Amino acid sequence: MPVTPPRPLLMDCDTGIDDAVALLYLCLTPAVDVRAVTTVAGNTSAERAARNTLQVLEVAGRRDVPVAAGAGTTLRGETRPEAAFVHGEGGLGGVALPAPAAAMDRRHAVDLIIDTAREAGGELEILATAPLTNLALALRKEPRLPQLVRRITVMGGAVHHPGNISPVAEANIGNDPEAAALVLSAGWDLTLVPLDVTMRENLTEAHRQRLLASGSPVGRLAGEILDFYFTFHEETALPFRGSALHDPLAAGIAVGEVVPKTAPRLAVTVDTADGAARGALVADTRGIHLGYPTQPDANAAVVLETDGTFPELLVERLFRTPAGAAR
């Protein structure tokens, strides 16, 4: 049988703890060819996120992946507050890693996104796990980008679930609503992975202890940085010591290892007004009791239910020791 080549993928992120775990997972997934990583201000600054990314890639044995920093402010020119209370000082739970051997790509993230899409000949897939400013700027610079990209998966928003930076807004959408509105309306093959599912797929302390004892540098790193993340979740969001799987679950869906149980195509917009609902994802779920009939103006597949088995798959994947990994 012919061998299916790995799927070329670019990750646009703000490398905090869950972005890092998602990136480690992608690097250890044979069906994926991580072509590039771009960073944006969110969990930490765009530049610090790029440095974090280089350090994580080095542990995963992927010094060859180009990493470029991008937008440091929103489309409106606002500076985002960093989320050290969630991800620790520096974004990786306060874990100190050696300086990366690889240098940052000199291109702006926007140019790396566009160049990578062109080089992939229409096959590139994008995983976005951060505020969508880089992608919005890329669309402004290259309006044909949706035609150059095979599909895009966005971790962001909340449909029936409460928000996490306001009662209704989730961080990746709410931290730059104008950028999110532009990206969601751009006309590409788009899948949204909201808090509705990422808060229901959880790692536990038992998982973390297995990672720490795995003998794999990737597993150990994941276990170490998750410690801070677990404390945040235990104090604010979950009734046990563990964490949500925001970005890793989106990665699993992007590469096809997680098949959603419910993912209707819906018309989705973003509230960009300066009011209490700013940054809220507005999804037309009025057909919920009819099995979500076809909506002529649908622009995204919205994942509303998964089967809960991804945490175990993720931990098992992170046990691997990739060739060339730093020990």
mmCIF file of N, CA and C in Angstrom, residues 1-8 30-33:
data_model
loop_
_atom_site.group_PDB
_atom_site.id
_atom_site.type_symbol
_atom_site.label_atom_id
_atom_site.label_comp_id
_atom_site.label_asym_id
_atom_site.label_seq_id
_atom_site.Cartn_x
_atom_site.Cartn_y
_atom_site.Cartn_z
ATOM 1 N N MET A 1 0.842 -1.197 0.000
ATOM 2 C CA MET A 1 0.000 0.000 0.000
ATOM 3 C C MET A 1 0.880 1.252 0.000
ATOM 4 N N PRO A 2 0.450 2.316 -0.734
ATOM 5 C CA PRO A 2 1.241 3.547 -0.737
ATOM 6 C C PRO A 2 1.248 4.192 0.643
ATOM 7 N N VAL A 3 2.369 4.800 0.979
ATOM 8 C CA VAL A 3 2.505 5.463 2.274
ATOM 9 C C VAL A 3 1.997 6.888 2.155
ATOM 10 N N THR A 4 1.106 7.281 3.049
ATOM 11 C CA THR A 4 0.585 8.648 3.048
ATOM 12 C C THR A 4 1.627 9.582 3.639
ATOM 13 N N PRO A 5 2.016 10.618 2.921
ATOM 14 C CA PRO A 5 3.022 11.532 3.472
ATOM 15 C C PRO A 5 2.464 12.310 4.652
ATOM 16 N N PRO A 6 3.336 12.731 5.570
ATOM 17 C CA PRO A 6 2.873 13.523 6.713
ATOM 18 C C PRO A 6 2.196 14.809 6.257
ATOM 19 N N ARG A 7 1.237 15.278 7.043
ATOM 20 C CA ARG A 7 0.483 16.477 6.719
ATOM 21 C C ARG A 7 1.292 17.707 7.125
ATOM 22 N N PRO A 8 1.578 18.616 6.182
ATOM 23 C CA PRO A 8 2.314 19.827 6.550
ATOM 24 C C PRO A 8 1.454 20.742 7.411
ATOM 25 N N PRO A 30 3.717 10.939 13.962
ATOM 26 C CA PRO A 30 4.307 10.661 12.645
ATOM 27 C C PRO A 30 3.510 11.208 11.468
ATOM 28 N N ALA A 31 2.206 11.366 11.641
ATOM 29 C CA ALA A 31 1.370 11.826 10.528
ATOM 30 C C ALA A 31 1.489 13.323 10.283
ATOM 31 N N VAL A 32 2.304 14.016 11.095
ATOM 32 C CA VAL A 32 2.402 15.471 11.006
ATOM 33 C C VAL A 32 3.820 15.884 10.643
ATOM 34 N N ASP A 33 3.920 16.848 9.746
ATOM 35 C CA ASP A 33 5.193 17.481 9.416
ATOM 36 C C ASP A 33 5.091 18.941 9.865
#
